[in-house]
């Protein structure tokens, strides 16, 4: 998704409540980012002038820890419309997708929860942008109410310069996450699994998580920003109370979820936070995304990298790297749900 639309809100200052959970969270992201900084200084490629996500390709693979508590290795809201994606108006061609994880036999539905630390927990994964949106531009351009104003139902998403689409990327990462989280005993539901012609619209995506009474919802995306803009960022809901939107109850838990994901994403992938939004924190707060505004359960978005930058694109198109991304996001969810 491209961020040519509304300005980002600056990351809010830390809360002053100093309970044990808050203290732990306060240490989590800085520690992870410090670890990334040491990695970049000692083992990083250093070939991109100190960009926040300099640790690409093989270096990232070498520095990544072995899979941990999120389980064994094995789609928007993209509000995304909300995100004013740059999609060039053309349908990206399918690219070879080495290492892709297969979908379960029942699209969008979770397999029966097993035993594990997340038994009884419900996780909704929201893969941004349906691959079929390109054939349904009239439908996805329909306006829907997001509380503060109206936005398009959805967008097509972006793609790499070689035609690997954001929609394919998000579904692949979602499938990998589903395997990891179900292995931990969670009940997992996808908002879409390329099992419908287009959509769902951003308001419906929010309702899916609400109806499921999800303990955590994560919307998966990749950005479409300019060349040289690199790294991931996690988008948090800001306080909104307008029309059908009231995020006040989820702002704090969503921030905790986002911080956990950011810290684990750094450790799992070896890649640093965005060098173009978030002030190096990897965290951005927004009040203009319907998928967040209409959620009544903890929810965040993650932009895993920038598809329009060749170095980030090399990672996003790698099945091995997507497994690391899925691992990092999943471990962040596990950490959040286990407290």
mmCIF file with all atom_site columns, C-alpha atoms in Angstrom, residues 37-217:
data_model
loop_
_atom_site.group_PDB
_atom_site.id
_atom_site.type_symbol
_atom_site.label_atom_id
_atom_site.label_alt_id
_atom_site.label_comp_id
_atom_site.label_asym_id
_atom_site.label_entity_id
_atom_site.label_seq_id
_atom_site.pdbx_PDB_ins_code
_atom_site.Cartn_x
_atom_site.Cartn_y
_atom_site.Cartn_z
_atom_site.occupancy
_atom_site.B_iso_or_equiv
_atom_site.pdbx_formal_charge
_atom_site.auth_seq_id
_atom_site.auth_comp_id
_atom_site.auth_asym_id
_atom_site.auth_atom_id
_atom_site.pdbx_PDB_model_num
ATOM 1   C CA . UNK A 1 37  ? 21.444  -2.120  15.216  1.00 0.00 ? 37  UNK A CA 1
ATOM 2   C CA . UNK A 1 38  ? 24.248  -4.339  16.508  1.00 0.00 ? 38  UNK A CA 1
ATOM 3   C CA . UNK A 1 39  ? 23.538  -6.781  13.707  1.00 0.00 ? 39  UNK A CA 1
ATOM 4   C CA . UNK A 1 40  ? 23.668  -4.031  11.077  1.00 0.00 ? 40  UNK A CA 1
ATOM 5   C CA . UNK A 1 41  ? 26.951  -2.680  12.464  1.00 0.00 ? 41  UNK A CA 1
ATOM 6   C CA . UNK A 1 42  ? 28.680  -6.026  12.801  1.00 0.00 ? 42  UNK A CA 1
ATOM 7   C CA . UNK A 1 43  ? 27.201  -8.352  10.219  1.00 0.00 ? 43  UNK A CA 1
ATOM 8   C CA . UNK A 1 44  ? 24.983  -6.275  7.944   1.00 0.00 ? 44  UNK A CA 1
ATOM 9   C CA . UNK A 1 45  ? 25.797  -5.734  4.301   1.00 0.00 ? 45  UNK A CA 1
ATOM 10  C CA . UNK A 1 46  ? 26.143  -1.964  4.769   1.00 0.00 ? 46  UNK A CA 1
ATOM 11  C CA . UNK A 1 47  ? 25.480  -1.510  1.072   1.00 0.00 ? 47  UNK A CA 1
ATOM 12  C CA . UNK A 1 48  ? 22.630  0.968   1.315   1.00 0.00 ? 48  UNK A CA 1
ATOM 13  C CA . UNK A 1 49  ? 24.081  3.838   3.231   1.00 0.00 ? 49  UNK A CA 1
ATOM 14  C CA . UNK A 1 50  ? 22.770  2.897   6.644   1.00 0.00 ? 50  UNK A CA 1
ATOM 15  C CA . UNK A 1 51  ? 19.097  2.607   5.687   1.00 0.00 ? 51  UNK A CA 1
ATOM 16  C CA . UNK A 1 52  ? 16.932  1.344   8.521   1.00 0.00 ? 52  UNK A CA 1
ATOM 17  C CA . UNK A 1 53  ? 16.464  -1.972  6.748   1.00 0.00 ? 53  UNK A CA 1
ATOM 18  C CA . UNK A 1 54  ? 19.986  -2.567  5.487   1.00 0.00 ? 54  UNK A CA 1
ATOM 19  C CA . UNK A 1 55  ? 20.050  -6.187  6.604   1.00 0.00 ? 55  UNK A CA 1
ATOM 20  C CA . UNK A 1 56  ? 18.652  -7.784  3.455   1.00 0.00 ? 56  UNK A CA 1
ATOM 21  C CA . UNK A 1 57  ? 18.956  -11.067 1.596   1.00 0.00 ? 57  UNK A CA 1
ATOM 22  C CA . UNK A 1 58  ? 21.456  -13.619 2.831   1.00 0.00 ? 58  UNK A CA 1
ATOM 23  C CA . UNK A 1 59  ? 22.576  -11.447 5.742   1.00 0.00 ? 59  UNK A CA 1
ATOM 24  C CA . UNK A 1 60  ? 19.061  -11.468 7.132   1.00 0.00 ? 60  UNK A CA 1
ATOM 25  C CA . UNK A 1 61  ? 18.931  -15.215 6.762   1.00 0.00 ? 61  UNK A CA 1
ATOM 26  C CA . UNK A 1 62  ? 22.204  -15.713 8.557   1.00 0.00 ? 62  UNK A CA 1
ATOM 27  C CA . UNK A 1 63  ? 21.231  -13.490 11.474  1.00 0.00 ? 63  UNK A CA 1
ATOM 28  C CA . UNK A 1 64  ? 17.735  -14.833 12.020  1.00 0.00 ? 64  UNK A CA 1
ATOM 29  C CA . UNK A 1 65  ? 17.224  -16.977 15.118  1.00 0.00 ? 65  UNK A CA 1
ATOM 30  C CA . UNK A 1 66  ? 15.854  -20.474 14.881  1.00 0.00 ? 66  UNK A CA 1
ATOM 31  C CA . UNK A 1 67  ? 12.066  -20.799 15.085  1.00 0.00 ? 67  UNK A CA 1
ATOM 32  C CA . UNK A 1 68  ? 10.921  -20.473 18.647  1.00 0.00 ? 68  UNK A CA 1
ATOM 33  C CA . UNK A 1 69  ? 7.681   -20.520 20.584  1.00 0.00 ? 69  UNK A CA 1
ATOM 34  C CA . UNK A 1 70  ? 5.365   -19.760 17.679  1.00 0.00 ? 70  UNK A CA 1
ATOM 35  C CA . UNK A 1 71  ? 5.567   -23.356 16.455  1.00 0.00 ? 71  UNK A CA 1
ATOM 36  C CA . UNK A 1 72  ? 7.088   -25.368 13.666  1.00 0.00 ? 72  UNK A CA 1
ATOM 37  C CA . UNK A 1 73  ? 7.440   -23.943 10.154  1.00 0.00 ? 73  UNK A CA 1
ATOM 38  C CA . UNK A 1 74  ? 4.989   -25.307 7.998   1.00 0.00 ? 74  UNK A CA 1
ATOM 39  C CA . UNK A 1 75  ? -5.955  -11.543 3.642   1.00 0.00 ? 75  UNK A CA 1
ATOM 40  C CA . UNK A 1 76  ? -8.063  -5.017  4.328   1.00 0.00 ? 76  UNK A CA 1
ATOM 41  C CA . UNK A 1 77  ? -8.132  -4.573  5.031   1.00 0.00 ? 77  UNK A CA 1
ATOM 42  C CA . UNK A 1 78  ? -6.359  -3.250  3.417   1.00 0.00 ? 78  UNK A CA 1
ATOM 43  C CA . UNK A 1 79  ? -7.801  -0.391  4.129   1.00 0.00 ? 79  UNK A CA 1
ATOM 44  C CA . UNK A 1 80  ? -5.717  -0.072  2.250   1.00 0.00 ? 80  UNK A CA 1
ATOM 45  C CA . UNK A 1 81  ? -7.930  1.364   0.210   1.00 0.00 ? 81  UNK A CA 1
ATOM 46  C CA . UNK A 1 82  ? -7.519  3.342   3.005   1.00 0.00 ? 82  UNK A CA 1
ATOM 47  C CA . UNK A 1 83  ? -4.052  3.368   2.044   1.00 0.00 ? 83  UNK A CA 1
ATOM 48  C CA . UNK A 1 84  ? -4.279  4.976   -1.319  1.00 0.00 ? 84  UNK A CA 1
ATOM 49  C CA . UNK A 1 85  ? -2.248  2.206   -2.902  1.00 0.00 ? 85  UNK A CA 1
ATOM 50  C CA . UNK A 1 86  ? -0.163  2.830   -5.976  1.00 0.00 ? 86  UNK A CA 1
ATOM 51  C CA . UNK A 1 87  ? -1.158  -0.039  -8.214  1.00 0.00 ? 87  UNK A CA 1
ATOM 52  C CA . UNK A 1 88  ? -0.316  1.452   -11.626 1.00 0.00 ? 88  UNK A CA 1
ATOM 53  C CA . UNK A 1 89  ? -3.782  0.386   -12.781 1.00 0.00 ? 89  UNK A CA 1
ATOM 54  C CA . UNK A 1 90  ? -2.549  -2.895  -14.202 1.00 0.00 ? 90  UNK A CA 1
ATOM 55  C CA . UNK A 1 91  ? -2.914  -6.424  -12.999 1.00 0.00 ? 91  UNK A CA 1
ATOM 56  C CA . UNK A 1 92  ? 0.384   -7.830  -11.734 1.00 0.00 ? 92  UNK A CA 1
ATOM 57  C CA . UNK A 1 93  ? 1.353   -11.077 -13.361 1.00 0.00 ? 93  UNK A CA 1
ATOM 58  C CA . UNK A 1 94  ? 1.834   -14.179 -11.295 1.00 0.00 ? 94  UNK A CA 1
ATOM 59  C CA . UNK A 1 95  ? 5.451   -14.817 -10.339 1.00 0.00 ? 95  UNK A CA 1
ATOM 60  C CA . UNK A 1 96  ? 7.063   -18.069 -9.285  1.00 0.00 ? 96  UNK A CA 1
ATOM 61  C CA . UNK A 1 97  ? 6.386   -18.351 -5.585  1.00 0.00 ? 97  UNK A CA 1
ATOM 62  C CA . UNK A 1 98  ? 8.999   -20.677 -4.183  1.00 0.00 ? 98  UNK A CA 1
ATOM 63  C CA . UNK A 1 99  ? 8.369   -21.973 -0.732  1.00 0.00 ? 99  UNK A CA 1
ATOM 64  C CA . UNK A 1 100 ? 4.766   -20.887 -0.620  1.00 0.00 ? 100 UNK A CA 1
ATOM 65  C CA . UNK A 1 101 ? 2.622   -22.451 2.064   1.00 0.00 ? 101 UNK A CA 1
ATOM 66  C CA . UNK A 1 102 ? -0.465  -24.306 0.945   1.00 0.00 ? 102 UNK A CA 1
ATOM 67  C CA . UNK A 1 103 ? -3.930  -23.238 2.062   1.00 0.00 ? 103 UNK A CA 1
ATOM 68  C CA . UNK A 1 104 ? -6.086  -25.461 4.203   1.00 0.00 ? 104 UNK A CA 1
ATOM 69  C CA . UNK A 1 105 ? -8.871  -27.400 2.560   1.00 0.00 ? 105 UNK A CA 1
ATOM 70  C CA . UNK A 1 106 ? -11.508 -25.031 3.930   1.00 0.00 ? 106 UNK A CA 1
ATOM 71  C CA . UNK A 1 107 ? -10.796 -21.476 2.708   1.00 0.00 ? 107 UNK A CA 1
ATOM 72  C CA . UNK A 1 108 ? -11.020 -18.725 5.317   1.00 0.00 ? 108 UNK A CA 1
ATOM 73  C CA . UNK A 1 109 ? -12.169 -21.140 8.027   1.00 0.00 ? 109 UNK A CA 1
ATOM 74  C CA . UNK A 1 110 ? -9.837  -22.344 10.737  1.00 0.00 ? 110 UNK A CA 1
ATOM 75  C CA . UNK A 1 111 ? -9.077  -25.959 11.374  1.00 0.00 ? 111 UNK A CA 1
ATOM 76  C CA . UNK A 1 112 ? -10.316 -27.231 14.753  1.00 0.00 ? 112 UNK A CA 1
ATOM 77  C CA . UNK A 1 113 ? -8.134  -25.826 17.503  1.00 0.00 ? 113 UNK A CA 1
ATOM 78  C CA . UNK A 1 114 ? -5.724  -28.274 19.025  1.00 0.00 ? 114 UNK A CA 1
ATOM 79  C CA . UNK A 1 115 ? -3.875  -28.233 22.294  1.00 0.00 ? 115 UNK A CA 1
ATOM 80  C CA . UNK A 1 116 ? -1.188  -25.723 23.138  1.00 0.00 ? 116 UNK A CA 1
ATOM 81  C CA . UNK A 1 117 ? -0.579  -22.430 24.917  1.00 0.00 ? 117 UNK A CA 1
ATOM 82  C CA . UNK A 1 118 ? -3.106  -20.610 22.720  1.00 0.00 ? 118 UNK A CA 1
ATOM 83  C CA . UNK A 1 119 ? -5.933  -23.097 23.180  1.00 0.00 ? 119 UNK A CA 1
ATOM 84  C CA . UNK A 1 120 ? -9.157  -21.094 23.491  1.00 0.00 ? 120 UNK A CA 1
ATOM 85  C CA . UNK A 1 121 ? -7.685  -18.004 21.798  1.00 0.00 ? 121 UNK A CA 1
ATOM 86  C CA . UNK A 1 122 ? -9.081  -16.680 18.514  1.00 0.00 ? 122 UNK A CA 1
ATOM 87  C CA . UNK A 1 123 ? -6.824  -14.958 15.987  1.00 0.00 ? 123 UNK A CA 1
ATOM 88  C CA . UNK A 1 124 ? -8.099  -13.320 12.806  1.00 0.00 ? 124 UNK A CA 1
ATOM 89  C CA . UNK A 1 125 ? -5.589  -12.796 10.000  1.00 0.00 ? 125 UNK A CA 1
ATOM 90  C CA . UNK A 1 126 ? -6.583  -10.180 7.439   1.00 0.00 ? 126 UNK A CA 1
ATOM 91  C CA . UNK A 1 127 ? -4.644  -10.645 4.161   1.00 0.00 ? 127 UNK A CA 1
ATOM 92  C CA . UNK A 1 128 ? -4.796  -7.274  2.417   1.00 0.00 ? 128 UNK A CA 1
ATOM 93  C CA . UNK A 1 129 ? -6.371  -7.103  -1.041  1.00 0.00 ? 129 UNK A CA 1
ATOM 94  C CA . UNK A 1 130 ? -8.165  -9.949  -2.767  1.00 0.00 ? 130 UNK A CA 1
ATOM 95  C CA . UNK A 1 131 ? -6.282  -11.164 -5.880  1.00 0.00 ? 131 UNK A CA 1
ATOM 96  C CA . UNK A 1 132 ? -9.565  -10.824 -7.811  1.00 0.00 ? 132 UNK A CA 1
ATOM 97  C CA . UNK A 1 133 ? -9.996  -7.111  -7.097  1.00 0.00 ? 133 UNK A CA 1
ATOM 98  C CA . UNK A 1 134 ? -8.474  -6.251  -10.477 1.00 0.00 ? 134 UNK A CA 1
ATOM 99  C CA . UNK A 1 135 ? -11.498 -7.721  -12.239 1.00 0.00 ? 135 UNK A CA 1
ATOM 100 C CA . UNK A 1 136 ? -13.981 -5.854  -10.048 1.00 0.00 ? 136 UNK A CA 1
ATOM 101 C CA . UNK A 1 137 ? -12.905 -2.231  -10.022 1.00 0.00 ? 137 UNK A CA 1
ATOM 102 C CA . UNK A 1 138 ? -16.459 -0.893  -9.967  1.00 0.00 ? 138 UNK A CA 1
ATOM 103 C CA . UNK A 1 139 ? -17.329 -2.938  -6.908  1.00 0.00 ? 139 UNK A CA 1
ATOM 104 C CA . UNK A 1 140 ? -14.181 -2.112  -4.950  1.00 0.00 ? 140 UNK A CA 1
ATOM 105 C CA . UNK A 1 141 ? -14.494 1.587   -5.745  1.00 0.00 ? 141 UNK A CA 1
ATOM 106 C CA . UNK A 1 142 ? -17.871 1.698   -3.997  1.00 0.00 ? 142 UNK A CA 1
ATOM 107 C CA . UNK A 1 143 ? -17.809 3.990   -0.965  1.00 0.00 ? 143 UNK A CA 1
ATOM 108 C CA . UNK A 1 144 ? -18.323 2.545   2.518   1.00 0.00 ? 144 UNK A CA 1
ATOM 109 C CA . UNK A 1 145 ? -18.684 4.340   5.833   1.00 0.00 ? 145 UNK A CA 1
ATOM 110 C CA . UNK A 1 146 ? -15.682 4.098   8.188   1.00 0.00 ? 146 UNK A CA 1
ATOM 111 C CA . UNK A 1 147 ? -17.111 6.287   10.939  1.00 0.00 ? 147 UNK A CA 1
ATOM 112 C CA . UNK A 1 148 ? -15.042 9.393   10.320  1.00 0.00 ? 148 UNK A CA 1
ATOM 113 C CA . UNK A 1 149 ? -15.854 9.579   6.596   1.00 0.00 ? 149 UNK A CA 1
ATOM 114 C CA . UNK A 1 150 ? -16.279 7.333   3.555   1.00 0.00 ? 150 UNK A CA 1
ATOM 115 C CA . UNK A 1 151 ? -13.612 5.313   1.763   1.00 0.00 ? 151 UNK A CA 1
ATOM 116 C CA . UNK A 1 152 ? -13.434 2.917   -1.170  1.00 0.00 ? 152 UNK A CA 1
ATOM 117 C CA . UNK A 1 153 ? -14.577 -0.623  -0.434  1.00 0.00 ? 153 UNK A CA 1
ATOM 118 C CA . UNK A 1 154 ? -11.040 -1.882  -1.119  1.00 0.00 ? 154 UNK A CA 1
ATOM 119 C CA . UNK A 1 155 ? -8.151  -1.384  -3.557  1.00 0.00 ? 155 UNK A CA 1
ATOM 120 C CA . UNK A 1 156 ? -6.103  -3.608  -5.829  1.00 0.00 ? 156 UNK A CA 1
ATOM 121 C CA . UNK A 1 157 ? -2.952  -3.208  -3.766  1.00 0.00 ? 157 UNK A CA 1
ATOM 122 C CA . UNK A 1 158 ? 0.516   -2.684  -5.144  1.00 0.00 ? 158 UNK A CA 1
ATOM 123 C CA . UNK A 1 159 ? 3.135   -4.997  -6.689  1.00 0.00 ? 159 UNK A CA 1
ATOM 124 C CA . UNK A 1 160 ? 6.855   -5.313  -7.242  1.00 0.00 ? 160 UNK A CA 1
ATOM 125 C CA . UNK A 1 161 ? 8.271   -3.900  -10.450 1.00 0.00 ? 161 UNK A CA 1
ATOM 126 C CA . UNK A 1 162 ? 8.459   -7.489  -11.712 1.00 0.00 ? 162 UNK A CA 1
ATOM 127 C CA . UNK A 1 163 ? 4.735   -8.059  -11.139 1.00 0.00 ? 163 UNK A CA 1
ATOM 128 C CA . UNK A 1 164 ? 4.575   -9.988  -7.848  1.00 0.00 ? 164 UNK A CA 1
ATOM 129 C CA . UNK A 1 165 ? 1.361   -8.663  -6.340  1.00 0.00 ? 165 UNK A CA 1
ATOM 130 C CA . UNK A 1 166 ? 0.735   -7.544  -2.801  1.00 0.00 ? 166 UNK A CA 1
ATOM 131 C CA . UNK A 1 167 ? -2.380  -9.725  -2.767  1.00 0.00 ? 167 UNK A CA 1
ATOM 132 C CA . UNK A 1 168 ? -0.314  -12.855 -3.454  1.00 0.00 ? 168 UNK A CA 1
ATOM 133 C CA . UNK A 1 169 ? 2.239   -11.826 -0.855  1.00 0.00 ? 169 UNK A CA 1
ATOM 134 C CA . UNK A 1 170 ? -0.334  -11.252 1.879   1.00 0.00 ? 170 UNK A CA 1
ATOM 135 C CA . UNK A 1 171 ? -2.105  -14.569 1.288   1.00 0.00 ? 171 UNK A CA 1
ATOM 136 C CA . UNK A 1 172 ? 1.151   -16.505 1.380   1.00 0.00 ? 172 UNK A CA 1
ATOM 137 C CA . UNK A 1 173 ? 2.224   -14.913 4.670   1.00 0.00 ? 173 UNK A CA 1
ATOM 138 C CA . UNK A 1 174 ? -1.288  -15.462 6.075   1.00 0.00 ? 174 UNK A CA 1
ATOM 139 C CA . UNK A 1 175 ? -1.157  -19.183 5.235   1.00 0.00 ? 175 UNK A CA 1
ATOM 140 C CA . UNK A 1 176 ? 2.210   -19.526 6.938   1.00 0.00 ? 176 UNK A CA 1
ATOM 141 C CA . UNK A 1 177 ? 0.947   -17.692 10.005  1.00 0.00 ? 177 UNK A CA 1
ATOM 142 C CA . UNK A 1 178 ? -2.147  -19.875 10.163  1.00 0.00 ? 178 UNK A CA 1
ATOM 143 C CA . UNK A 1 179 ? 0.000   -23.012 10.295  1.00 0.00 ? 179 UNK A CA 1
ATOM 144 C CA . UNK A 1 180 ? 2.213   -21.567 13.020  1.00 0.00 ? 180 UNK A CA 1
ATOM 145 C CA . UNK A 1 181 ? -0.626  -20.291 15.199  1.00 0.00 ? 181 UNK A CA 1
ATOM 146 C CA . UNK A 1 182 ? -2.778  -23.394 14.843  1.00 0.00 ? 182 UNK A CA 1
ATOM 147 C CA . UNK A 1 183 ? 0.281   -25.338 15.925  1.00 0.00 ? 183 UNK A CA 1
ATOM 148 C CA . UNK A 1 184 ? 0.100   -23.339 19.153  1.00 0.00 ? 184 UNK A CA 1
ATOM 149 C CA . UNK A 1 185 ? -3.565  -24.291 19.654  1.00 0.00 ? 185 UNK A CA 1
ATOM 150 C CA . UNK A 1 186 ? -5.204  -21.075 18.439  1.00 0.00 ? 186 UNK A CA 1
ATOM 151 C CA . UNK A 1 187 ? -8.404  -20.938 16.419  1.00 0.00 ? 187 UNK A CA 1
ATOM 152 C CA . UNK A 1 188 ? -7.471  -18.993 13.280  1.00 0.00 ? 188 UNK A CA 1
ATOM 153 C CA . UNK A 1 189 ? -9.758  -17.340 10.731  1.00 0.00 ? 189 UNK A CA 1
ATOM 154 C CA . UNK A 1 190 ? -8.811  -15.484 7.538   1.00 0.00 ? 190 UNK A CA 1
ATOM 155 C CA . UNK A 1 191 ? -10.951 -12.587 6.322   1.00 0.00 ? 191 UNK A CA 1
ATOM 156 C CA . UNK A 1 192 ? -10.462 -13.882 2.770   1.00 0.00 ? 192 UNK A CA 1
ATOM 157 C CA . UNK A 1 193 ? -8.544  -16.713 1.143   1.00 0.00 ? 193 UNK A CA 1
ATOM 158 C CA . UNK A 1 194 ? -9.028  -15.917 -2.547  1.00 0.00 ? 194 UNK A CA 1
ATOM 159 C CA . UNK A 1 195 ? -12.340 -17.708 -2.026  1.00 0.00 ? 195 UNK A CA 1
ATOM 160 C CA . UNK A 1 196 ? -14.583 -14.896 -3.271  1.00 0.00 ? 196 UNK A CA 1
ATOM 161 C CA . UNK A 1 197 ? -14.557 -12.758 -6.435  1.00 0.00 ? 197 UNK A CA 1
ATOM 162 C CA . UNK A 1 198 ? -13.405 -9.571  -4.678  1.00 0.00 ? 198 UNK A CA 1
ATOM 163 C CA . UNK A 1 199 ? -13.152 -7.932  -1.276  1.00 0.00 ? 199 UNK A CA 1
ATOM 164 C CA . UNK A 1 200 ? -14.367 -8.133  1.389   1.00 0.00 ? 200 UNK A CA 1
ATOM 165 C CA . UNK A 1 201 ? -14.784 -4.396  1.805   1.00 0.00 ? 201 UNK A CA 1
ATOM 166 C CA . UNK A 1 202 ? -12.862 -2.722  4.588   1.00 0.00 ? 202 UNK A CA 1
ATOM 167 C CA . UNK A 1 203 ? -15.919 -2.375  6.819   1.00 0.00 ? 203 UNK A CA 1
ATOM 168 C CA . UNK A 1 204 ? -16.739 -6.080  6.438   1.00 0.00 ? 204 UNK A CA 1
ATOM 169 C CA . UNK A 1 205 ? -13.152 -7.003  7.227   1.00 0.00 ? 205 UNK A CA 1
ATOM 170 C CA . UNK A 1 206 ? -13.514 -5.215  10.556  1.00 0.00 ? 206 UNK A CA 1
ATOM 171 C CA . UNK A 1 207 ? -16.842 -6.911  11.241  1.00 0.00 ? 207 UNK A CA 1
ATOM 172 C CA . UNK A 1 208 ? -15.306 -10.358 10.677  1.00 0.00 ? 208 UNK A CA 1
ATOM 173 C CA . UNK A 1 209 ? -12.859 -9.804  13.519  1.00 0.00 ? 209 UNK A CA 1
ATOM 174 C CA . UNK A 1 210 ? -15.551 -8.283  15.732  1.00 0.00 ? 210 UNK A CA 1
ATOM 175 C CA . UNK A 1 211 ? -18.006 -11.134 15.109  1.00 0.00 ? 211 UNK A CA 1
ATOM 176 C CA . UNK A 1 212 ? -15.305 -13.712 15.860  1.00 0.00 ? 212 UNK A CA 1
ATOM 177 C CA . UNK A 1 213 ? -14.629 -11.945 19.191  1.00 0.00 ? 213 UNK A CA 1
ATOM 178 C CA . UNK A 1 214 ? -10.994 -12.197 18.206  1.00 0.00 ? 214 UNK A CA 1
ATOM 179 C CA . UNK A 1 215 ? -8.335  -11.880 20.856  1.00 0.00 ? 215 UNK A CA 1
ATOM 180 C CA . UNK A 1 216 ? -6.070  -10.344 18.204  1.00 0.00 ? 216 UNK A CA 1
ATOM 181 C CA . UNK A 1 217 ? -6.425  -9.282  14.565  1.00 0.00 ? 217 UNK A CA 1
#
